[in-house]
Coordinates of C-alpha atoms in Angstrom, one line a residue:
M1 CA 86.2 -12.1 71.2
C2 CA 84.8 -9.5 73.5
Y3 CA 84.7 -11.6 76.7
G4 CA 88.5 -11.1 77.4
R5 CA 87.9 -7.3 77.3
Y6 CA 85.0 -7.6 79.8
V7 CA 87.1 -9.8 82.2
T8 CA 90.0 -7.3 82.1
I9 CA 87.5 -4.6 82.9
V10 CA 86.0 -6.5 85.8
L11 CA 89.5 -7.2 87.2
K12 CA 90.5 -3.7 87.1
M13 CA 87.3 -2.8 88.7
F14 CA 88.1 -5.4 91.4
I15 CA 91.7 -4.2 92.0
K16 CA 90.2 -0.7 92.5
L17 CA 87.5 -2.0 94.8
N18 CA 90.1 -3.9 96.7
Y19 CA 92.1 -0.8 97.1
I20 CA 89.2 1.0 98.3
F21 CA 88.3 -1.7 100.6
S22 CA 91.9 -1.8 101.9
I23 CA 91.5 1.7 103.1
S24 CA 88.0 1.1 104.3
Y25 CA 89.5 -2.0 106.2
R26 CA 90.9 0.4 108.7
I27 CA 87.9 2.5 109.2
E28 CA 86.4 2.1 112.5
N29 CA 83.1 1.2 111.2
N30 CA 81.7 -2.2 110.5
I31 CA 82.0 -2.8 106.7
L32 CA 80.8 -5.9 105.0
V33 CA 80.6 -6.4 101.2
I34 CA 77.8 -8.8 100.2
G35 CA 77.8 -10.4 96.6
G36 CA 75.3 -12.2 94.6
G37 CA 73.6 -15.2 96.5
F38 CA 74.2 -13.0 99.7
L39 CA 77.8 -14.3 99.9
L40 CA 80.2 -12.3 102.0
M41 CA 82.9 -10.8 99.7
K42 CA 84.8 -8.4 102.1
I43 CA 84.8 -7.6 105.8
N44 CA 87.0 -5.2 107.7
I45 CA 88.7 -5.8 110.9
F46 CA 86.1 -4.2 113.2
A47 CA 83.3 -6.4 111.5
L48 CA 85.6 -9.4 112.0
M49 CA 85.8 -8.6 115.5
L50 CA 82.1 -7.8 115.8
Y51 CA 80.9 -11.0 113.9
Q52 CA 83.9 -13.2 114.9
F53 CA 84.9 -14.3 111.3
D54 CA 88.4 -15.6 110.6
N55 CA 90.7 -14.4 107.7
K56 CA 90.6 -17.6 105.9
S57 CA 86.9 -17.4 105.6
G58 CA 87.2 -13.8 104.4
L59 CA 89.7 -14.9 101.7
L60 CA 87.3 -17.5 100.4
L61 CA 84.6 -15.0 100.4
T62 CA 86.9 -12.9 98.3
F63 CA 87.3 -15.4 95.5
I64 CA 83.6 -16.3 95.8
A65 CA 82.9 -12.5 95.3
I66 CA 85.2 -12.3 92.2
A67 CA 83.4 -15.4 90.7
L68 CA 80.2 -13.8 91.4
V69 CA 81.2 -10.5 89.8
I70 CA 82.3 -12.3 86.6
T71 CA 79.0 -14.2 86.6
I72 CA 77.1 -11.0 87.0
V73 CA 79.1 -9.4 84.2
F74 CA 78.3 -12.2 81.8
M75 CA 74.7 -12.0 82.9
L76 CA 74.7 -8.3 82.1
I77 CA 76.3 -9.0 78.8
N78 CA 73.7 -11.6 77.9
M79 CA 70.9 -9.3 79.2
R80 CA 72.2 -6.5 77.0
R81 CA 72.3 -8.7 74.1
R82 CA 68.7 -9.7 74.7
I83 CA 67.7 -6.1 75.3
V84 CA 69.5 -5.0 72.0
A85 CA 68.0 -7.8 70.1
E86 CA 64.5 -7.2 71.6
A87 CA 65.1 -3.4 70.8
D88 CA 66.3 -4.3 67.3
A89 CA 63.2 -6.6 66.9
F90 CA 60.9 -4.0 68.1
E91 CA 62.5 -1.3 65.8
A92 CA 62.2 -3.8 63.0
K93 CA 58.6 -4.5 63.9
R94 CA 57.9 -0.7 64.2
Q95 CA 59.5 -0.2 60.7
L96 CA 57.7 -3.2 59.3
E97 CA 54.3 -1.8 60.7
D98 CA 55.3 1.7 59.3
N99 CA 56.1 0.1 56.1
Y100 CA 52.9 -1.9 56.1
V101 CA 50.9 1.3 56.7
K102 CA 52.8 3.0 53.9
L103 CA 52.2 -0.1 51.7
E104 CA 48.5 0.0 52.7
E105 CA 48.4 3.7 51.8
A106 CA 50.3 3.0 48.5
Y107 CA 47.9 0.1 47.7
E108 CA 44.8 2.3 48.3
K109 CA 46.3 4.9 46.1
V110 CA 47.0 2.3 43.4
K111 CA 43.5 1.0 43.8
H112 CA 42.0 4.5 43.6
T113 CA 44.2 5.3 40.5
Q114 CA 43.2 1.8 38.9
K115 CA 39.6 2.7 39.5
E116 CA 40.0 6.2 38.0
L117 CA 41.9 4.6 35.0
A118 CA 39.1 2.1 34.6
Q119 CA 36.5 4.8 34.6
K120 CA 38.5 6.9 32.2
Y121 CA 38.9 3.8 30.0
E122 CA 35.3 3.1 30.0
E123 CA 34.5 6.8 29.3
L124 CA 36.9 6.8 26.5
K125 CA 35.5 3.6 25.2
R126 CA 31.9 5.1 25.3
S127 CA 33.2 8.2 23.6
E128 CA 34.9 6.1 20.9
E129 CA 31.7 4.2 20.5
R130 CA 29.7 7.4 20.4
N131 CA 32.0 8.9 17.8
K132 CA 31.9 5.7 15.8
K133 CA 28.2 5.7 15.8
L134 CA 28.1 9.4 14.8
A135 CA 30.6 8.6 12.1
F136 CA 28.8 5.6 10.7
T137 CA 25.1 6.1 11.7
D138 CA 22.4 8.4 10.6
Y139 CA 21.3 10.5 13.6
L140 CA 17.7 10.7 12.6
T141 CA 16.8 7.1 11.4
D142 CA 19.5 5.2 13.1
L143 CA 20.4 3.6 9.9
P144 CA 24.1 3.2 8.6
N145 CA 25.0 6.3 6.8
R146 CA 27.0 7.0 3.5
V147 CA 30.3 6.3 5.1
A148 CA 29.2 3.0 6.6
F149 CA 27.6 2.0 3.3
S150 CA 30.6 2.8 1.3
E151 CA 32.9 0.8 3.8
K152 CA 30.6 -2.1 3.6
L153 CA 30.5 -2.1 -0.3
D154 CA 34.3 -1.8 -0.4
H155 CA 34.7 -4.9 1.8
I156 CA 32.2 -6.9 -0.2
L157 CA 33.8 -6.0 -3.6
A158 CA 37.2 -7.0 -2.2
T159 CA 36.0 -10.4 -1.3
I160 CA 33.3 -11.1 -3.9
R161 CA 33.6 -14.5 -5.8
P162 CA 33.3 -14.4 -9.6
S163 CA 30.1 -16.3 -9.4
E164 CA 28.5 -13.8 -7.0
N165 CA 26.3 -10.9 -7.8
I166 CA 25.3 -7.9 -5.7
A167 CA 22.6 -5.3 -6.2
I168 CA 22.3 -1.7 -5.1
M169 CA 19.0 0.0 -5.1
Y170 CA 19.0 3.9 -4.9
I171 CA 15.6 5.3 -3.5
D172 CA 14.7 9.0 -3.9
L173 CA 11.4 10.4 -2.4
D174 CA 9.6 12.4 -5.0
N175 CA 8.8 16.1 -4.0
F176 CA 10.1 15.7 -0.4
K177 CA 11.1 19.3 -0.5
N178 CA 7.4 20.4 -0.7
I179 CA 6.6 18.7 2.7
N180 CA 9.7 20.4 4.2
D181 CA 8.7 23.8 2.8
V182 CA 4.9 23.6 3.6
L183 CA 4.9 21.7 7.0
G184 CA 8.4 22.4 8.3
H185 CA 11.5 20.2 8.7
S186 CA 10.2 18.4 11.9
Y187 CA 7.4 16.9 9.7
G188 CA 9.9 16.1 7.0
D189 CA 12.0 14.2 9.7
E190 CA 8.9 12.4 10.8
L191 CA 8.2 11.3 7.2
L192 CA 11.8 10.0 6.8
I193 CA 11.4 7.9 9.9
D194 CA 8.1 6.5 8.8
V195 CA 9.7 5.7 5.4
T196 CA 12.5 3.9 7.1
D197 CA 10.1 1.8 9.2
R198 CA 8.1 0.8 6.1
I199 CA 11.0 -0.2 4.0
R200 CA 12.5 -2.2 6.9
Q201 CA 9.4 -4.3 6.9
V202 CA 10.1 -5.8 3.4
L203 CA 13.8 -6.3 3.7
D204 CA 15.6 -9.4 5.0
E205 CA 19.0 -10.5 6.3
N206 CA 20.6 -10.3 2.8
D207 CA 19.9 -6.5 2.7
F208 CA 22.1 -3.7 4.0
F209 CA 19.9 -0.7 4.4
S210 CA 21.3 2.9 4.8
R211 CA 20.3 6.5 4.6
F212 CA 22.5 8.0 2.0
G213 CA 21.5 11.7 2.8
G214 CA 18.5 14.0 2.6
D215 CA 15.5 12.0 1.2
E216 CA 17.7 9.3 -0.3
F217 CA 18.1 5.8 0.8
I218 CA 20.2 3.0 -0.6
I219 CA 20.0 -0.8 -0.2
L220 CA 22.8 -3.2 -0.8
T221 CA 21.6 -6.8 -1.4
Q222 CA 23.5 -10.1 -1.7
N223 CA 22.6 -13.8 -2.3
F224 CA 19.7 -13.2 -4.8
V225 CA 19.1 -15.6 -7.7
D226 CA 18.7 -13.3 -10.6
E227 CA 17.5 -9.8 -11.7
G228 CA 13.9 -11.1 -12.1
E229 CA 13.8 -12.2 -8.3
Y230 CA 15.3 -8.8 -7.4
E231 CA 12.7 -6.9 -9.3
Q232 CA 10.0 -8.4 -6.9
K233 CA 11.9 -6.8 -4.1
I234 CA 11.7 -3.5 -5.8
K235 CA 7.9 -3.9 -6.3
K236 CA 7.6 -4.8 -2.6
I237 CA 9.2 -1.5 -1.7
Q238 CA 7.0 0.4 -4.2
K239 CA 4.0 -1.1 -2.5
V240 CA 4.7 0.2 0.9
F241 CA 4.2 3.7 -0.6
S242 CA 0.8 2.8 -2.0
Y243 CA -1.0 4.2 1.1
P244 CA -0.8 7.6 2.6
F245 CA 1.5 8.9 5.4
V246 CA -0.2 10.8 8.1
L247 CA 1.5 14.1 9.0
S248 CA 0.0 16.8 11.2
T249 CA -3.3 15.0 11.0
R250 CA -3.1 15.2 7.2
E251 CA -2.6 12.4 4.7
F252 CA 0.3 12.7 2.1
F253 CA 1.0 10.3 -0.7
V254 CA 4.7 9.9 -1.3
T255 CA 6.2 8.3 -4.4
T256 CA 9.7 7.1 -5.3
S257 CA 12.2 7.2 -8.0
I258 CA 14.4 4.0 -7.9
G259 CA 17.7 3.3 -9.7
V260 CA 19.2 -0.1 -9.7
A261 CA 22.8 -1.3 -10.5
F262 CA 24.4 -4.7 -10.3
A263 CA 28.0 -5.5 -9.6
P264 CA 30.3 -6.4 -11.0
K265 CA 28.3 -6.0 -14.4
D266 CA 27.6 -2.3 -13.8
G267 CA 30.8 -1.4 -12.0
K268 CA 33.7 -2.9 -9.9
T269 CA 34.5 -0.1 -7.5
T270 CA 32.3 1.7 -5.0
Q271 CA 32.7 5.1 -6.7
M272 CA 31.6 3.7 -10.1
L273 CA 28.7 1.8 -8.7
I274 CA 27.2 4.7 -6.8
K275 CA 27.7 7.0 -9.8
N276 CA 25.8 4.5 -12.1
V277 CA 23.0 3.8 -9.7
D278 CA 22.5 7.5 -9.1
A279 CA 22.4 8.0 -13.0
A280 CA 19.7 5.3 -13.1
M281 CA 17.7 6.9 -10.4
Y282 CA 17.6 10.3 -12.2
V283 CA 16.5 8.5 -15.3
A284 CA 13.7 7.0 -13.4
K285 CA 12.8 10.3 -12.0
G286 CA 12.6 11.8 -15.6
M287 CA 10.2 8.9 -16.5
G288 CA 7.7 10.0 -14.0
K289 CA 6.7 9.3 -10.4
S290 CA 6.8 5.9 -8.8
T291 CA 9.1 4.4 -11.3
Y292 CA 12.4 2.3 -11.3
C293 CA 15.2 2.0 -13.9
F294 CA 17.9 -0.5 -14.2
Y295 CA 21.3 1.0 -15.2
D296 CA 22.3 0.7 -18.8
E297 CA 25.5 1.9 -20.5
K298 CA 23.3 4.2 -22.5
I299 CA 22.4 6.0 -19.3
N300 CA 25.9 7.4 -18.9
N301 CA 25.8 8.7 -22.4
S302 CA 22.4 10.4 -21.7
L303 CA 23.9 11.7 -18.4
M304 CA 26.8 13.2 -20.2
D305 CA 24.5 14.8 -22.6
K306 CA 22.5 16.3 -19.8
I307 CA 25.7 17.6 -18.1
E308 CA 26.7 19.1 -21.4
L309 CA 23.2 20.7 -21.7
Q310 CA 23.4 22.3 -18.3
S311 CA 26.7 24.0 -19.2
E312 CA 25.3 25.2 -22.5
L313 CA 22.1 26.5 -20.8
R314 CA 24.3 28.6 -18.4
T315 CA 26.2 30.0 -21.4
A316 CA 22.9 30.7 -23.2
I317 CA 21.5 32.8 -20.3
E318 CA 24.8 34.8 -20.3
N319 CA 24.8 35.3 -24.1
N320 CA 21.0 36.0 -24.3
E321 CA 20.4 33.1 -26.7
F322 CA 16.7 32.9 -26.1
D323 CA 13.7 34.3 -28.0
V324 CA 10.0 34.6 -27.2
Y325 CA 7.6 33.1 -29.8
Y326 CA 3.9 33.9 -29.7
Q327 CA 0.9 31.6 -30.6
A328 CA -2.4 33.3 -31.1
Q329 CA -5.5 32.6 -29.0
I330 CA -8.8 32.9 -30.9
D331 CA -12.2 34.0 -29.4
L332 CA -14.4 31.2 -31.2
E333 CA -17.6 33.3 -30.9
K334 CA -16.2 36.6 -32.2
D335 CA -13.8 34.8 -34.6
R336 CA -10.8 37.1 -33.8
I337 CA -7.6 37.0 -31.9
V338 CA -7.9 38.1 -28.4
G339 CA -4.4 37.2 -27.0
F340 CA -1.1 35.3 -27.5
E341 CA 0.6 32.6 -25.4
A342 CA 4.3 33.5 -24.9
L343 CA 6.6 30.4 -25.6
V344 CA 10.4 30.3 -25.2
R345 CA 12.8 29.1 -27.8
W346 CA 16.5 28.6 -27.6
N347 CA 18.6 29.8 -30.6
H348 CA 21.5 27.4 -30.1
P349 CA 24.7 28.4 -31.8
T350 CA 25.2 25.0 -33.5
K351 CA 22.1 23.0 -33.0
G352 CA 19.7 25.7 -34.2
L353 CA 16.3 26.4 -32.7
I354 CA 15.4 24.2 -29.8
T355 CA 11.8 24.0 -28.5
P356 CA 11.2 23.8 -24.7
A357 CA 10.9 20.0 -24.9
G358 CA 14.7 19.9 -25.5
F359 CA 15.7 21.8 -22.4
V360 CA 13.1 22.7 -20.0
Q361 CA 13.3 19.6 -17.9
V362 CA 17.1 20.1 -17.4
A363 CA 16.5 23.8 -16.6
E364 CA 13.9 22.8 -14.1
E365 CA 16.1 20.3 -12.4
T366 CA 19.1 22.7 -12.1
G367 CA 17.0 25.8 -11.2
L368 CA 18.0 27.6 -14.4
I369 CA 14.3 27.7 -15.3
V370 CA 13.9 30.5 -12.8
P371 CA 16.1 33.1 -14.6
I372 CA 14.8 31.9 -18.0
G373 CA 11.2 32.2 -16.9
Q374 CA 11.8 35.7 -15.5
W375 CA 13.4 36.9 -18.7
V376 CA 10.4 35.4 -20.7
L377 CA 7.9 37.2 -18.4
L378 CA 9.6 40.5 -18.8
E379 CA 10.0 40.2 -22.6
A380 CA 6.4 39.2 -23.0
C381 CA 5.2 42.1 -21.0
K382 CA 7.4 44.5 -22.9
Q383 CA 5.9 43.2 -26.1
L384 CA 2.3 43.5 -24.7
K385 CA 3.0 47.1 -24.0
Q386 CA 4.4 47.7 -27.5
W387 CA 1.2 46.3 -29.0
E388 CA -1.0 48.3 -26.7
E389 CA 0.9 51.5 -27.8
A390 CA 0.4 50.3 -31.4
G391 CA -3.4 50.3 -30.8
F392 CA -3.9 46.7 -30.1
T393 CA -5.5 47.3 -26.7
E394 CA -7.7 44.2 -26.6
I395 CA -4.8 41.7 -26.7
N396 CA -3.9 39.6 -23.6
I397 CA -0.7 37.9 -23.0
A398 CA -0.3 34.3 -21.4
V399 CA 3.0 33.4 -19.7
N400 CA 3.8 29.8 -18.4
L401 CA 5.1 29.5 -14.9
S402 CA 7.3 26.5 -14.2
A403 CA 7.0 24.4 -10.9
R404 CA 10.3 26.2 -9.7
Q405 CA 9.0 29.6 -10.6
F406 CA 5.7 29.0 -8.8
K407 CA 7.3 27.8 -5.7
D408 CA 9.9 30.6 -5.7
A409 CA 9.4 32.7 -2.6
D410 CA 9.9 35.9 -4.6
I411 CA 7.4 35.1 -7.3
V412 CA 4.9 37.7 -6.3
E413 CA 7.5 40.4 -6.0
T414 CA 8.9 39.4 -9.2
V415 CA 5.6 39.8 -11.1
C416 CA 5.0 43.2 -9.3
E417 CA 8.3 44.5 -10.4
V418 CA 7.8 43.4 -14.0
I419 CA 4.3 45.1 -14.1
K420 CA 5.7 48.2 -12.7
E421 CA 8.7 48.3 -15.0
T422 CA 6.7 47.6 -18.3
K423 CA 3.7 49.7 -17.1
I424 CA 1.1 47.1 -18.5
D425 CA -2.4 46.6 -17.2
P426 CA -2.1 43.5 -14.8
N427 CA -5.7 42.5 -16.1
K428 CA -4.2 41.7 -19.5
L429 CA -1.5 39.3 -17.9
E430 CA -2.5 35.7 -17.6
L431 CA -0.1 33.3 -15.7
E432 CA -0.4 29.6 -16.5
I433 CA 0.4 26.7 -14.2
T434 CA -0.1 23.0 -14.9
E435 CA -2.8 20.9 -13.2
S436 CA -0.1 18.8 -11.5
I437 CA 1.7 21.9 -10.2
A438 CA -1.5 23.3 -8.7
L439 CA -2.5 20.1 -7.0
E440 CA 1.0 19.2 -5.6
N441 CA 0.2 21.4 -2.7
M442 CA -3.4 22.8 -2.8
S443 CA -3.1 25.1 0.1
Y444 CA 0.1 26.8 -1.1
S445 CA -1.4 27.1 -4.7
I446 CA -4.7 28.7 -3.4
A447 CA -2.7 31.1 -1.4
M448 CA -0.2 32.0 -4.1
I449 CA -2.9 32.3 -6.7
Q450 CA -5.0 34.6 -4.5
K451 CA -1.9 36.9 -3.8
L452 CA -1.3 37.3 -7.6
K453 CA -4.9 37.8 -8.3
S454 CA -5.1 40.5 -5.8
I455 CA -2.8 42.6 -7.9
G456 CA -5.1 42.1 -11.0
V457 CA -3.3 39.1 -12.6
K458 CA -5.4 36.3 -14.1
F459 CA -4.7 32.6 -13.8
S460 CA -5.1 29.7 -16.2
L461 CA -4.9 26.0 -15.2
D462 CA -3.0 24.3 -18.1
D463 CA -3.0 20.7 -19.4
F464 CA -6.4 20.0 -17.7
G465 CA -7.1 16.4 -17.9
T466 CA -3.6 14.9 -17.8
G467 CA -3.3 14.7 -14.1
Y468 CA -6.1 14.2 -11.4
S469 CA -9.0 15.4 -13.7
S470 CA -11.3 16.1 -10.8
M471 CA -13.8 18.9 -10.9
N472 CA -14.1 18.6 -7.2
Y473 CA -10.7 20.2 -6.5
L474 CA -11.2 22.7 -9.4
K475 CA -14.0 24.6 -7.4
H476 CA -11.3 25.3 -4.7
L477 CA -8.7 26.7 -7.0
P478 CA -9.3 30.5 -7.7
V479 CA -8.3 30.4 -11.3
N480 CA -10.0 32.3 -14.2
N481 CA -9.3 30.0 -17.2
L482 CA -9.2 26.2 -17.8
K483 CA -7.2 24.9 -20.8
I484 CA -8.2 21.6 -22.1
D485 CA -5.1 19.4 -23.1
K486 CA -4.4 18.6 -26.7
S487 CA -4.6 15.0 -26.0
F488 CA -8.4 15.2 -25.7
L489 CA -8.7 16.8 -29.1
D490 CA -6.4 14.4 -30.9
T491 CA -9.0 11.8 -31.0
V492 CA -12.3 13.9 -30.5
M493 CA -13.5 13.4 -33.9
E494 CA -13.0 9.6 -33.9
D495 CA -14.1 8.9 -30.2
Q496 CA -17.5 9.8 -29.1
N497 CA -16.5 9.3 -25.4
D498 CA -13.8 12.0 -26.0
Q499 CA -16.5 14.2 -27.4
K500 CA -18.7 13.7 -24.3
I501 CA -15.7 14.3 -21.9
V502 CA -14.7 17.5 -23.6
S503 CA -18.4 18.7 -23.8
T504 CA -18.8 17.8 -20.0
I505 CA -15.5 19.6 -19.0
I506 CA -16.8 22.7 -20.8
T507 CA -20.2 22.8 -19.3
L508 CA -19.0 22.2 -15.7
A509 CA -16.1 24.7 -16.1
Q510 CA -18.6 27.4 -17.4
T511 CA -20.8 26.6 -14.4
L512 CA -17.8 27.6 -12.2
D513 CA -17.5 30.9 -14.3
L514 CA -14.3 29.6 -15.9
V515 CA -13.2 30.6 -19.5
V516 CA -12.4 27.5 -21.4
I517 CA -9.5 27.3 -24.0
A518 CA -8.9 24.4 -26.1
E519 CA -5.2 23.6 -26.9
G520 CA -3.9 21.9 -30.1
V521 CA -6.7 22.6 -32.5
E522 CA -5.4 21.5 -35.9
S523 CA -8.5 20.8 -38.1
N524 CA -11.6 22.7 -39.1
E525 CA -13.6 19.8 -37.8
Q526 CA -12.2 20.2 -34.4
A527 CA -12.9 23.9 -34.5
V528 CA -16.6 23.4 -35.5
F529 CA -17.0 20.8 -32.8
L530 CA -15.6 23.2 -30.2
K531 CA -17.9 25.9 -31.3
N532 CA -20.9 23.6 -31.1
V533 CA -20.1 22.7 -27.5
H534 CA -19.6 26.5 -26.8
C535 CA -15.9 26.4 -26.1
D536 CA -14.8 30.1 -25.5
K537 CA -11.3 30.1 -26.9
A538 CA -8.9 28.0 -29.0
Q539 CA -5.4 27.9 -30.1
G540 CA -3.4 25.5 -32.4
Y541 CA -1.7 25.1 -35.7
L542 CA -5.1 25.6 -37.4
Y543 CA -4.9 29.3 -36.5
S544 CA -1.2 29.8 -36.1
K545 CA 2.0 28.1 -35.0
P546 CA 4.3 29.8 -32.5
I547 CA 5.9 32.6 -34.3
P548 CA 8.6 35.4 -33.6
Q549 CA 7.6 38.8 -32.3
K550 CA 8.0 40.6 -35.6
D551 CA 5.6 37.9 -37.3
A552 CA 3.0 38.3 -34.5
G553 CA 3.1 42.0 -35.0
F554 CA 2.6 41.4 -38.8
L555 CA -0.4 39.1 -38.0
L556 CA -2.0 41.8 -35.8
E557 CA -1.6 44.3 -38.7
K558 CA -3.3 42.0 -41.1
L559 CA -6.2 41.6 -38.7
R560 CA -6.5 45.3 -38.5
E561 CA -6.8 45.4 -42.3
R562 CA -9.5 42.8 -42.0
R563 CA -11.6 45.2 -40.2
N564 CA -11.5 47.5 -43.2
H565 CA -12.2 44.5 -45.6
A566 CA -15.4 42.9 -44.7
N567 CA -14.7 40.1 -47.2
L568 CA -11.4 39.1 -45.5
T569 CA -12.0 36.1 -43.1
L570 CA -9.9 35.3 -40.1
E571 CA -8.5 32.2 -41.8
Q572 CA -7.5 34.3 -44.8
A573 CA -5.8 36.8 -42.8
L574 CA -4.0 34.3 -40.9
R575 CA -2.8 32.6 -44.0
E576 CA -1.6 35.9 -45.5
A577 CA 0.2 36.7 -42.3
E578 CA 1.8 33.2 -42.3
A579 CA 2.9 33.6 -45.9

C-alpha cells in the first residue's frame, strides 16, 4: 500500500532534480550525474562536448537513472524495515532481559520470603509443641500432668467396651512436706524425680503414669485380668519404697498411701473416678503408713462425715465448745498427786461429749488442731496458776503437742507468750510429744526441744514403745520424762515378757536420768508391779479418769484434807472426790 506513495515521492524528486539539472545544463562547467552501478544519469552540454557523448545515450542514461533511483528507494525501504525490525527486536530483547532481571529479583524475594515463612512456621510449630508440652507435661518429672491424664481417661471412658475394666491408682507420699521443710525444695524435687524413676521400673505398656501434682502420682492401667492380679502391681510399687532414698548424703525412708478405684464399677466419668480414688487414698492414709485401700461406697459416706466434721469443728472453735479435762498423775513412792495431764474434750451441741479420738485426726489433717491446741495450752496454764494461787504449789501440768503444733514455726513464741500471759513457773509446764513425732525428723526435734527447754519448759516422750522402741535414739533426745504406753500394761500381769520389757525400759530410762511415767494403770496389781520395778509416776483409771476443772479442784482439796487426817489414804481421798 505504501509503495505508490514512495514512487510518487521519488518522481517528484526526480522532476525537481531534472529542473535543477536543466538549469545546470547551461552552466559552463562539466556536470555529470552518476547513479547506482556507476551508470551515467545526466550530462550537460559542456560535458558532452568534453567527453563526446550523444543525446540518445544521455536519454538512455536518464531512464536508467530513474530505474536506479526507484531501486534504491525500495532498498532503503527494505533496509528501514530491517532496521526497524532489528530495533524492535533489540528493544524487545532489552525489555525481555529487563523483565528477566526483574523476574529474577522477584524470584529471589519470593525465595527469601518463602524461607522466612518456613522458618517462622518451624518456630511456630516448635512454640506450639513447647506450649503443648508445658500444658500436658510435668516440668520436673517429664511425666504427663493432670490435664494429660484427664484427657487420656476421658478418651478411654468414651471408647471402653462393656467387657473392659480399667484401674486407677492414686499414690501419695507420706510426710513429704517434712523433707521440703528440713532439707529445702531442691531436695524435695530430687526425691520426686527418684520416686518417678523407681515407679517406672515396675510399670509396663498397659500403664499410663502421670504426676497429679505436689507429691501425688496417678497410674491408669488397662488390660489386666482381675483385681487380684492388679493387687500384685500395687505390691510391686510398695516394694520400690522399701529401701531408702539418699538425699544430701543422708538416707530417708519414704512410705506411700495408695487409693485404688476401678471403672466403670466405681465411676463412669473422669471427675467421679478421680474423686473416688482420692477418697480411697485418704482412707489408706488414715489407716497408717505404707497402706493401700480399694474404693468402696462406704468410703463416700465416711468422707461426707469427715467433711461435715470439719465444718462443725470450725464452728466449735468460733463458739468455744471445747473444755479441758484433767487426769491426775501420781508419785508412786510418795503416794500423792504431783500433777495433771490436760486433755481436750468437745461439748458437741447435739452429739454430747466427744473425746479426742473422735475429732483429733480430722483437726490434724485440716490444721484446726493448731488453734485448738493453743487454746488448750492457754487454759491449762491459767488453771495451773489458779491452783498455785490456791496453795497447790507442787502441782505440774502436762499438755500434749500435736504434730502440726510441734512443727509450727511459731511454737516457741506461742509457748513464751502463754507463760508470760499466765505468769506461771515454766518449770511446772511439761510438753508432751509422741515417739513417732519426735523421730520423724530427729534433728528438728532435738533443736526444737532444746529451744523450749532453754526457757525452762520440760519435755515428755509419750506413747513410748508404740513406734521405733529404740533406746539408742532416746539418748540423743533431750527429754525429761518417758511415758510407757498403755499397751504394755494391758497384758503385763499375764505376760512375763511384757514384765521384763517394762522393767528394762524403766531401768534404762532412769540410767539416762529420765523420769518414767506409766499410762493406763487400771488395777492394784499393776500399781504394785510398777512400784516393785521402781517406776516413778503413774496415771490411769485406777487413780482418776479425766475430770473437769471443778472436779480436779475438788480432788486437790480432798488431798489437802488428807494431810490433816493421817488415816485417810490416797485411794480413799480419790474415791471421795470421785463420788
